[in-house]
Coordinates of N, CA and C in Angstrom, one line a residue:
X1 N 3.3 9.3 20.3 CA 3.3 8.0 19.7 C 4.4 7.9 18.6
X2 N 4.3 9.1 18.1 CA 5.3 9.3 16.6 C 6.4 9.0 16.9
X3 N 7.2 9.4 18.4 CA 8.3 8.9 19.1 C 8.8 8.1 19.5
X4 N 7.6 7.3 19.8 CA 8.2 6.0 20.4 C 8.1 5.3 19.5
X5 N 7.8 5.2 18.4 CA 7.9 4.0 17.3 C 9.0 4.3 16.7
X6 N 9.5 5.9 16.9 CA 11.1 6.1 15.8 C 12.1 5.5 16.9
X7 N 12.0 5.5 18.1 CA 12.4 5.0 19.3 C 12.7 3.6 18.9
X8 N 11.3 2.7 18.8 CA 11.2 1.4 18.5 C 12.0 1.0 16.9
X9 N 12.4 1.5 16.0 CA 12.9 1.4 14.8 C 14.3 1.4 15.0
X10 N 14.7 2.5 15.8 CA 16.3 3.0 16.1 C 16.4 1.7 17.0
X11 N 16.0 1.3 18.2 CA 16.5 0.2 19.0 C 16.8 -1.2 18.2
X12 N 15.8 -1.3 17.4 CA 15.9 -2.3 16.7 C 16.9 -2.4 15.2
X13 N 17.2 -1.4 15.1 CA 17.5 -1.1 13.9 C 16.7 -1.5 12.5
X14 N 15.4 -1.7 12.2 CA 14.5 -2.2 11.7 C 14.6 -1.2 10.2
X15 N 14.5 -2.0 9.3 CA 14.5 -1.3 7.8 C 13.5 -1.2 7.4
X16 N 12.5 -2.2 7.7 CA 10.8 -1.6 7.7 C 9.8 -2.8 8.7
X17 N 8.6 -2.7 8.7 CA 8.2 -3.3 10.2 C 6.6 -3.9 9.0
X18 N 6.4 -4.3 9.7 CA 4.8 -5.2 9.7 C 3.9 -5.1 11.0
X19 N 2.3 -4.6 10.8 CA 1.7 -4.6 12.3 C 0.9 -4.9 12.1
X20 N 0.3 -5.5 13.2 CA -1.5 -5.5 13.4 C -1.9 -5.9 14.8
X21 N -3.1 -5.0 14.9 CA -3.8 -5.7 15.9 C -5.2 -5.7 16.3
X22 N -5.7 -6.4 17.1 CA -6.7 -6.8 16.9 C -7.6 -7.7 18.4
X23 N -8.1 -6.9 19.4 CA -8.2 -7.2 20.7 C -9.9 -6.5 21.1
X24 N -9.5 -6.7 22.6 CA -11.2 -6.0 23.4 C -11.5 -5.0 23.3
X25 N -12.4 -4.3 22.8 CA -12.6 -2.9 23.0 C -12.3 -2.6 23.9
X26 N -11.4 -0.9 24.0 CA -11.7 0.2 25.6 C -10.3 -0.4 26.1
X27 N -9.4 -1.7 25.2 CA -8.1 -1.7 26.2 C -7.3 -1.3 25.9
X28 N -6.2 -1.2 26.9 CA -5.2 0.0 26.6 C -4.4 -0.3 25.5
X29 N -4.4 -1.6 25.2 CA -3.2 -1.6 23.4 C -4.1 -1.3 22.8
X30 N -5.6 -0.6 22.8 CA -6.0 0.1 21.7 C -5.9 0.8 21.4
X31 N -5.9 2.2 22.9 CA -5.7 3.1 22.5 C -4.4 3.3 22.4
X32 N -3.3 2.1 22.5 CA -2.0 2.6 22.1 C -1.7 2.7 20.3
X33 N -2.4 1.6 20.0 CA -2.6 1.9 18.6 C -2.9 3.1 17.7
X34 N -4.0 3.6 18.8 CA -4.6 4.6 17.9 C -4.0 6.2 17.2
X35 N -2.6 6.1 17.5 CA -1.4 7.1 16.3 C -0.7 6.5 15.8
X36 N -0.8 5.1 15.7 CA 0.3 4.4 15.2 C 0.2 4.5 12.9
X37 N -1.1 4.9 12.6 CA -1.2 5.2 11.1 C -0.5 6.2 11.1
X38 N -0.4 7.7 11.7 CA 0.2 8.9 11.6 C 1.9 8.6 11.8
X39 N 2.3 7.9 12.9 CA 3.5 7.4 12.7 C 4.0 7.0 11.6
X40 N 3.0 5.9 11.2 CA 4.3 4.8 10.7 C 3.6 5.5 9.2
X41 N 3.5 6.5 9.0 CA 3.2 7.4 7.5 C 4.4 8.2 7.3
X42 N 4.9 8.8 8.6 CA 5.8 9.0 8.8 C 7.3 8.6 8.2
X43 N 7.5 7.4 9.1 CA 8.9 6.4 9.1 C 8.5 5.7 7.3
X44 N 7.3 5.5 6.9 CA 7.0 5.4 5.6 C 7.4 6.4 4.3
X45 N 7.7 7.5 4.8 CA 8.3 8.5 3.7 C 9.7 8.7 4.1
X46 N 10.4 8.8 5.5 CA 11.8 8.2 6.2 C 12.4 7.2 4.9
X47 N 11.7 6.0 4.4 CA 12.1 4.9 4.0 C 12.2 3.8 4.9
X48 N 11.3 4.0 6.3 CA 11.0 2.9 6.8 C 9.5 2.0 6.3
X49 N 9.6 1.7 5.5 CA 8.6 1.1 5.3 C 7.8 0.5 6.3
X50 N 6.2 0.6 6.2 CA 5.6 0.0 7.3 C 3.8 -0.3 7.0
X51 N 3.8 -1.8 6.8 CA 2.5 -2.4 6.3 C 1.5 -2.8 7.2
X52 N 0.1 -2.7 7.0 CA -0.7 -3.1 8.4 C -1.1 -4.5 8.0
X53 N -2.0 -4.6 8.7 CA -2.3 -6.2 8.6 C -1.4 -7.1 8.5
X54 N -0.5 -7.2 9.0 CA 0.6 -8.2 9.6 C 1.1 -8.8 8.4
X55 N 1.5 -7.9 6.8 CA 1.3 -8.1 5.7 C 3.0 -7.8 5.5
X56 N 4.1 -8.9 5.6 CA 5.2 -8.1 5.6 C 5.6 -8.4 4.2
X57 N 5.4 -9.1 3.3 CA 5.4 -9.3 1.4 C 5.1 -8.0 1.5
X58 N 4.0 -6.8 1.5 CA 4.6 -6.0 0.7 C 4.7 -4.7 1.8
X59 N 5.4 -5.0 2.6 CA 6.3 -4.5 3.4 C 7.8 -4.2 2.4
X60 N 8.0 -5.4 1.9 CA 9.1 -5.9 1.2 C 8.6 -5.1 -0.8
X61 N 7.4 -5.2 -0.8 CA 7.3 -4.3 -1.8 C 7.3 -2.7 -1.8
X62 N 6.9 -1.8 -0.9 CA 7.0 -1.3 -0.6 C 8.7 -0.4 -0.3
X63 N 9.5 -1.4 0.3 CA 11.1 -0.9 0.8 C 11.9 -1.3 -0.8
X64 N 10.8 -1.9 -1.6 CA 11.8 -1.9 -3.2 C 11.5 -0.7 -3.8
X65 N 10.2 -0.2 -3.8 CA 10.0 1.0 -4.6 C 10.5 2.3 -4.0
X66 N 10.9 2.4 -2.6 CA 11.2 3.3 -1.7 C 12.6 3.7 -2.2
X67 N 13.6 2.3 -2.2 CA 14.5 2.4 -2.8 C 15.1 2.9 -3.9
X68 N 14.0 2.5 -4.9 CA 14.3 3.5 -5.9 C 14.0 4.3 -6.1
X69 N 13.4 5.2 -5.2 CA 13.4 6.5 -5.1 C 11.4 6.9 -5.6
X70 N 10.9 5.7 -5.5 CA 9.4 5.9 -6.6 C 8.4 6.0 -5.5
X71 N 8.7 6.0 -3.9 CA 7.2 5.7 -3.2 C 7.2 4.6 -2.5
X72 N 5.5 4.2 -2.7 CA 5.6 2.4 -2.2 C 4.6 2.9 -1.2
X73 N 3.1 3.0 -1.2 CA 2.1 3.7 -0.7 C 1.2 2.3 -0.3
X74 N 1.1 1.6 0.9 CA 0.3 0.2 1.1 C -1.0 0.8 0.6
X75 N -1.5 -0.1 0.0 CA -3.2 -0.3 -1.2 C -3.1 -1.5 -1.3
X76 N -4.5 -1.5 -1.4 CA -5.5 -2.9 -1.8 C -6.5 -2.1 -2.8
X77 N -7.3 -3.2 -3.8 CA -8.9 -2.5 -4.2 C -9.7 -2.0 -3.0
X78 N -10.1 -1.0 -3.6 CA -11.3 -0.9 -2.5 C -12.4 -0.9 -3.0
X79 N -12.8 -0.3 -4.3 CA -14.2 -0.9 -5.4 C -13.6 -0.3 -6.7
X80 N -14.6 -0.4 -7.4 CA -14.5 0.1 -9.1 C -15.7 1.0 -9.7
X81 N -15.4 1.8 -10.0 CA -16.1 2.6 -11.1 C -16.2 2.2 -12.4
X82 N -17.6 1.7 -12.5 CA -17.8 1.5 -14.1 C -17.7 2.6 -14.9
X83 N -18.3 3.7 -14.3 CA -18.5 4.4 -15.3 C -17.2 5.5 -16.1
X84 N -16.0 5.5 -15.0 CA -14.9 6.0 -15.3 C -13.7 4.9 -15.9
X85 N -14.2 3.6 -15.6 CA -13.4 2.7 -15.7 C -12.0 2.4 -14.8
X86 N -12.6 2.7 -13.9 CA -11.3 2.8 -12.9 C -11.6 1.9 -11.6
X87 N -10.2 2.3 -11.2 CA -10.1 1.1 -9.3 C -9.8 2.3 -8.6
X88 N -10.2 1.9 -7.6 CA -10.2 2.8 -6.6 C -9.3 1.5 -5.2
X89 N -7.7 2.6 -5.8 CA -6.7 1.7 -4.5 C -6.6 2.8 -3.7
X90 N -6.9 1.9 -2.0 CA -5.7 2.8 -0.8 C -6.1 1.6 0.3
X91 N -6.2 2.4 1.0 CA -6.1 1.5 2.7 C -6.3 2.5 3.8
X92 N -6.9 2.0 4.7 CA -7.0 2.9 6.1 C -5.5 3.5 6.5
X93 N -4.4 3.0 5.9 CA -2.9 3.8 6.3 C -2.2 2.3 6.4
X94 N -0.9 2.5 6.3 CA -0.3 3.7 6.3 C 0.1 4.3 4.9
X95 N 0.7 6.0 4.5 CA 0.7 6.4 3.7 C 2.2 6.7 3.5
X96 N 2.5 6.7 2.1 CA 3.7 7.1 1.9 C 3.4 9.1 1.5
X97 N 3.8 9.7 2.4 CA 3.5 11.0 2.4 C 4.1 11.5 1.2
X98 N 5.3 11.2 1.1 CA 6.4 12.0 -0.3 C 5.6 11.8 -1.5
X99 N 4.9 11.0 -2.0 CA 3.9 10.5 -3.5 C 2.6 11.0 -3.4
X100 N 2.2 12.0 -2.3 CA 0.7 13.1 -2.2 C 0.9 13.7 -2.7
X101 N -0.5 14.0 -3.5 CA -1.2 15.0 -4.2 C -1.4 15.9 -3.2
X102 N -1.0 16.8 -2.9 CA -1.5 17.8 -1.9 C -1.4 17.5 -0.8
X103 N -1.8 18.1 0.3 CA -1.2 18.0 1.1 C -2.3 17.2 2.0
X104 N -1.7 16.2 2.3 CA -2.5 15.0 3.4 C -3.4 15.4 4.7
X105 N -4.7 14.8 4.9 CA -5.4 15.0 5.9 C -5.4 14.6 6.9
X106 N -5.5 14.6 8.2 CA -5.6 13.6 9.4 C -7.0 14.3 10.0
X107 N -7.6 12.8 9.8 CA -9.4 12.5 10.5 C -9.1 11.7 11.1
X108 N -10.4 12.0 12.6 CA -10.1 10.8 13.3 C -11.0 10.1 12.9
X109 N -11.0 8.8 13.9 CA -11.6 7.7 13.1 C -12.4 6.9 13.9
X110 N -13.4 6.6 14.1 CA -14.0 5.3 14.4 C -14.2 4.0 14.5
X111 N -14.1 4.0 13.2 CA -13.8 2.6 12.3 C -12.3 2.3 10.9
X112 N -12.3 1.5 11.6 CA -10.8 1.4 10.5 C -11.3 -0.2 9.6
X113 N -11.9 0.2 8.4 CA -11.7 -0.6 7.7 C -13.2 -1.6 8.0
X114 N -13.8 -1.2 8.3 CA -15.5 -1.6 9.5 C -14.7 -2.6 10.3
X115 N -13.9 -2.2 11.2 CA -13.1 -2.7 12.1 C -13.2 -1.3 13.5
X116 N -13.8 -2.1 14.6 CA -13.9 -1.1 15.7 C -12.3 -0.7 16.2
X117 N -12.1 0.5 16.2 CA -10.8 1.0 16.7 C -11.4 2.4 16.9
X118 N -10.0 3.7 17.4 CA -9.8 4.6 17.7 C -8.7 5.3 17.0
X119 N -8.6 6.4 17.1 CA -7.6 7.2 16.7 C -7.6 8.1 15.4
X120 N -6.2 8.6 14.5 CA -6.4 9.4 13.9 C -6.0 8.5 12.7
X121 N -6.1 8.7 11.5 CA -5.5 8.2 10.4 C -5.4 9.3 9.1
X122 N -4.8 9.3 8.2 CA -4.3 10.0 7.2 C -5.0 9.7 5.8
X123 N -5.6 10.7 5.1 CA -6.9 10.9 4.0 C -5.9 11.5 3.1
X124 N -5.2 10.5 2.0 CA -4.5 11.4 0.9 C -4.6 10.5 -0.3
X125 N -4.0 11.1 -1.4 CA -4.4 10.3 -2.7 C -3.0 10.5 -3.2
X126 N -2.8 9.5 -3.9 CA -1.4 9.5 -5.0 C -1.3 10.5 -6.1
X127 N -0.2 10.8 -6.2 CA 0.0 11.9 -7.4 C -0.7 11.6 -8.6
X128 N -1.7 12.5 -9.5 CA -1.9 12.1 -10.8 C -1.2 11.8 -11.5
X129 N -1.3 11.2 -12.2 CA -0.2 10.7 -13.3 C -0.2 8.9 -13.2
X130 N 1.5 8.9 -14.1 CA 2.2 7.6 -13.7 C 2.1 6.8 -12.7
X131 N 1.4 5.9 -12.6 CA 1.8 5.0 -11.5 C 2.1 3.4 -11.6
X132 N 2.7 2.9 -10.7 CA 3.1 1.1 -10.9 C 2.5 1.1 -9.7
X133 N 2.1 0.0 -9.3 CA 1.0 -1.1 -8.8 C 2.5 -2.4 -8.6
X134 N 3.2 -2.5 -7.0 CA 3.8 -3.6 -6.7 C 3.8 -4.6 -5.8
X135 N 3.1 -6.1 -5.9 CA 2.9 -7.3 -5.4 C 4.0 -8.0 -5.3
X136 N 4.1 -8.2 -3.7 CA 5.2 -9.6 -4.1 C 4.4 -10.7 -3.1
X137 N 4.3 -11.7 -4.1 CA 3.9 -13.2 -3.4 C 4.5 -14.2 -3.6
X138 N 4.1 -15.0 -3.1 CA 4.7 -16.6 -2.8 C 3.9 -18.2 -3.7
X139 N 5.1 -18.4 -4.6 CA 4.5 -19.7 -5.0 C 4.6 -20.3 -4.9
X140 N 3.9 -21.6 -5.3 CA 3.6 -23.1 -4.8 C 4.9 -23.7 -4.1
X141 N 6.4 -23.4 -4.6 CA 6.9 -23.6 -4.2 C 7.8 -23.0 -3.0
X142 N 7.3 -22.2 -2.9 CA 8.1 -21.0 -1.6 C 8.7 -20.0 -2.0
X143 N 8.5 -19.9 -3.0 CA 9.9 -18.7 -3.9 C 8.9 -17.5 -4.3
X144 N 9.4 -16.4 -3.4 CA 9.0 -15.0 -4.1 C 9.0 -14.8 -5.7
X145 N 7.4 -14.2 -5.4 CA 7.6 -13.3 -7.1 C 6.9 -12.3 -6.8
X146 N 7.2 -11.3 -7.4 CA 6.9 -10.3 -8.0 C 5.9 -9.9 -9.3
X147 N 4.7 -8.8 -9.0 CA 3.9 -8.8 -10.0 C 3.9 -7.2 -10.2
X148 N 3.5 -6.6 -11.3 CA 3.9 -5.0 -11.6 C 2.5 -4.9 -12.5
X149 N 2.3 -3.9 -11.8 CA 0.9 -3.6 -13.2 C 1.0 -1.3 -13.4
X150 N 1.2 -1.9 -14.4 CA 1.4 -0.2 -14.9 C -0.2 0.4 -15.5
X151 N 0.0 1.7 -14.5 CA -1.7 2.6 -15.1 C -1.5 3.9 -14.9
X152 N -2.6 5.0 -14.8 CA -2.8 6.0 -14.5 C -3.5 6.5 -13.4
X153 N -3.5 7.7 -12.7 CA -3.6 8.1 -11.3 C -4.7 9.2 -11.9
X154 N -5.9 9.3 -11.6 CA -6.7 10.5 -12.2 C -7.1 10.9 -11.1
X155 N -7.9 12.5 -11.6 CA -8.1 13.1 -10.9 C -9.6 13.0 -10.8
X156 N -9.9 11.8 -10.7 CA -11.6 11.5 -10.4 C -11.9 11.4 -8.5
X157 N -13.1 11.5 -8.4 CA -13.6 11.6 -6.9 C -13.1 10.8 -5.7
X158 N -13.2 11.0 -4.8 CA -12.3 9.9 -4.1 C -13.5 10.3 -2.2
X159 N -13.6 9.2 -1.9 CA -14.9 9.3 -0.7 C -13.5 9.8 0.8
X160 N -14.5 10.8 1.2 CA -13.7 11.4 2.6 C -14.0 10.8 3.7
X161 N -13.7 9.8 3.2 CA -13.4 8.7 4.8 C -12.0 8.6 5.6
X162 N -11.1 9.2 5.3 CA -10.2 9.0 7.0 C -9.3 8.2 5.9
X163 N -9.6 7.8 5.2 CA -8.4 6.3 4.4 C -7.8 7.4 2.8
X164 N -6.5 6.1 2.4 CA -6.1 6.5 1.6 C -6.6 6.6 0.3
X165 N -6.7 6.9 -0.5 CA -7.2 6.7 -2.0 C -7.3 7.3 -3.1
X166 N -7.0 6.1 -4.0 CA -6.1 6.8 -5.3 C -7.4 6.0 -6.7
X167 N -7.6 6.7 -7.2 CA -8.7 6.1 -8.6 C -7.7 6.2 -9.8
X168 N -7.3 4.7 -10.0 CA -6.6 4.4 -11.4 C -7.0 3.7 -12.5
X169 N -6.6 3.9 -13.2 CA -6.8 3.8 -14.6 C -5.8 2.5 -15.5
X170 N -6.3 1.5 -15.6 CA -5.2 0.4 -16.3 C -5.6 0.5 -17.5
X171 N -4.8 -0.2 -18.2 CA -4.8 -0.5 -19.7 C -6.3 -1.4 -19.9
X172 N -6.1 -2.6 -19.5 CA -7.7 -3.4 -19.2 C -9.1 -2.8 -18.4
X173 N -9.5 -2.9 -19.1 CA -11.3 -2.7 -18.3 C -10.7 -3.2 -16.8
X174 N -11.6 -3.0 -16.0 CA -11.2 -3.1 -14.3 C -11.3 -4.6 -14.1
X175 N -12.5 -5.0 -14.8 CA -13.0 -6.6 -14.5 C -12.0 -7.8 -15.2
X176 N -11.8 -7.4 -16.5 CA -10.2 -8.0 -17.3 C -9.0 -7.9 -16.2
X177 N -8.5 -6.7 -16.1 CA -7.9 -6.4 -15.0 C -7.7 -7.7 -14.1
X178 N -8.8 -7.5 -13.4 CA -8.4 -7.9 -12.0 C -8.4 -9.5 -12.0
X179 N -9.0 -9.7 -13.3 CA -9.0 -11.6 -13.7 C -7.6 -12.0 -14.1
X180 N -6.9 -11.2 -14.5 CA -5.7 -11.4 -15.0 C -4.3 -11.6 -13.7
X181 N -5.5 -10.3 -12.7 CA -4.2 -9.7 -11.6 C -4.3 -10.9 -10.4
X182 N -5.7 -11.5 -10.5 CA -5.7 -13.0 -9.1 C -5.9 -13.6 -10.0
X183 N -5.4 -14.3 -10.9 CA -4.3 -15.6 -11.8 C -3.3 -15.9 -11.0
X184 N -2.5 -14.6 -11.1 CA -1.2 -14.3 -10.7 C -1.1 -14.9 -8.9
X185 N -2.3 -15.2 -8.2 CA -2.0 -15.6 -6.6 C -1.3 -14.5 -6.2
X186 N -1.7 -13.5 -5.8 CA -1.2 -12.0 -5.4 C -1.6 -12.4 -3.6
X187 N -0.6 -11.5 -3.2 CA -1.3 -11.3 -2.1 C -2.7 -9.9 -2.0
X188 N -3.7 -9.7 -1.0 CA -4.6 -8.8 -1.6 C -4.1 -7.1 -1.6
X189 N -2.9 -7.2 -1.2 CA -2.2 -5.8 -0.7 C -0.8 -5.7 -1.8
X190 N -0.8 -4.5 -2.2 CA 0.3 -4.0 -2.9 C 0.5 -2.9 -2.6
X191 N 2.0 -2.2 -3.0 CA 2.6 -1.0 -2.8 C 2.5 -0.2 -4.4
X192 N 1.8 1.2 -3.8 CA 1.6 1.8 -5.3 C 2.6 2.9 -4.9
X193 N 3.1 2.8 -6.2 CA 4.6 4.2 -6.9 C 4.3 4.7 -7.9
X194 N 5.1 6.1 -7.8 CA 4.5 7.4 -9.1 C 5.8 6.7 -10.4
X195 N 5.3 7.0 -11.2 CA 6.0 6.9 -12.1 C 5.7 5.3 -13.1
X196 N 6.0 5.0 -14.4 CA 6.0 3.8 -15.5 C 7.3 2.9 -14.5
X197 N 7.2 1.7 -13.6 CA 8.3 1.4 -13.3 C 8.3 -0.2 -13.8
X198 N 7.9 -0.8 -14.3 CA 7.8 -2.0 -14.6 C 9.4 -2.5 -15.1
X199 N 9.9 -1.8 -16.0 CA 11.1 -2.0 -16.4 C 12.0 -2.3 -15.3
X200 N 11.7 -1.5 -14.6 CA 12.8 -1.2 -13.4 C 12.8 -2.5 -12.6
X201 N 11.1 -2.4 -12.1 CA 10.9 -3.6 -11.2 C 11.7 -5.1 -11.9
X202 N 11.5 -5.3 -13.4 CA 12.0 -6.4 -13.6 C 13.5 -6.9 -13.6
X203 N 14.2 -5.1 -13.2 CA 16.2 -5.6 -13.0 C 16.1 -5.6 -11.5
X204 N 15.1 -5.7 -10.9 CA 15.1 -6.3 -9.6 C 15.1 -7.5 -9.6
X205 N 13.9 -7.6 -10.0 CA 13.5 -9.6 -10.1 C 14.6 -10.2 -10.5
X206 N 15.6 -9.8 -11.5 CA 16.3 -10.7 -12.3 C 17.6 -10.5 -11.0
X207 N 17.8 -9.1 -10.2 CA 19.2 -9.6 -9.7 C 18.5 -10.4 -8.0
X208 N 17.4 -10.1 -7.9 CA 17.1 -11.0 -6.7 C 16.7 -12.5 -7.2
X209 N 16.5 -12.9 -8.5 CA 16.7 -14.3 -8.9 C 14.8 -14.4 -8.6
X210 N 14.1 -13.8 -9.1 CA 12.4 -14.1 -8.7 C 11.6 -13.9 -10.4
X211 N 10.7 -14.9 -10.0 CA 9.5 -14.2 -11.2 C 9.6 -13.2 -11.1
X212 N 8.5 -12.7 -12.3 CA 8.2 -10.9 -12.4 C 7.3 -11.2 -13.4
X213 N 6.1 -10.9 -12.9 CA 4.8 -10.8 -13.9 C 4.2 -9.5 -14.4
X214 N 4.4 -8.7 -15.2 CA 3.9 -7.3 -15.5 C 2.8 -7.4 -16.4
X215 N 1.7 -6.8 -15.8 CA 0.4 -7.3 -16.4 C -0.2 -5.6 -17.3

């Protein structure tokens, strides 16, 4: 599978991709699916970027942080720890392999997301430390923006389910946080990178001509 999609990249010449799918159980574009997280984790640390859920905004967040050399790992919340004060970001895949803490797992899988599927997917967490949190959405009037949220990457517990996940640590309580972070009309998916990048992100915004909200 890992082939035919570097196959499908090269024909296309594709700088990063967006996928999803979503059909009958037991048919064959399922099981063609089912390496396509191991793949495109792959072409994801390449610098092909590649977002599931037919999510190409941070496809496009993702191939910014890539660029500059920081990652760009697809995450969403997945819940919160009160008691550590943290979020707990990843996703069922794909993973940006170069920004693992150790070295990445592949479990197969049952469920992707309580979504019936097959196949294998990739169990890794973001480097401790540094990390930026990158959103790009769309406002009222059609014009990309950009949102940046800077925190920390700890080394707290993370559930061995088959998915990615990273337990961070923001400046704000989780619940401040996140009231602040959908204000902003985010899309629910962002790309997470090692390192304080907010600065950076914003001599993007300014030479791509976009908002930039750093929360």
């Amino acid at each position: 599978m890992g082939a035919a999609q570097e196959k499908l990249v090269r024909a296309y010449d594709l700088d990063a991709l967006s996928y999803y799918y979503h059909g009958a159980p037991g048919g064959d574009y399922e099981k063609l699916q089912g390496g396509f997280i191991v793949g495109h984790s792959l072409l994801t640390a390449r610098g092909i970027p590649c977002s599931g859920e037919g999510d190409l905004k941070t496809a496009v967040s993702m191939k910014i942080s890539d660029i500059l050399g920081v990652g760009g790992s697809f995450s969403e919340i997945v819940v919160v720890d009160y008691i550590d004060e943290t979020i707990l970001l990843g996703h069922d895949g794909p993973f940006h392999i170069a920004i693992s803490e150790g070295k990445p797992i592949l479990r197969g899988m049952g469920l992707y997301h309580g979504k019936q599927g097959t196949g294998v997917s990739v169990e890794a967490k973001v480097k401790t430390g540094a990390i930026t949190t990158l959103n790009v959405t769309q406002t009222g009037d059609g014009r990309l923006k950009l949102i940046s949220s800077e925190g920390e990457s700890t080394n707290g517990p993370i559930m061995r389910i088959g998915n990615t996940q990273t337990p961070v640590k923001f400046r704000d309580h989780p619940d401040a946080y996140m009231t602040r972070w959908f204000a902003e009309a985010p899309t629910h998916h962002c790309a997470m990178s090692i390192g304080h990048n907010a600065s950076m992100f914003q001599k993007v915004a300014e030479l791509m001509k976009m908002n930039h909200v750093i929360l």
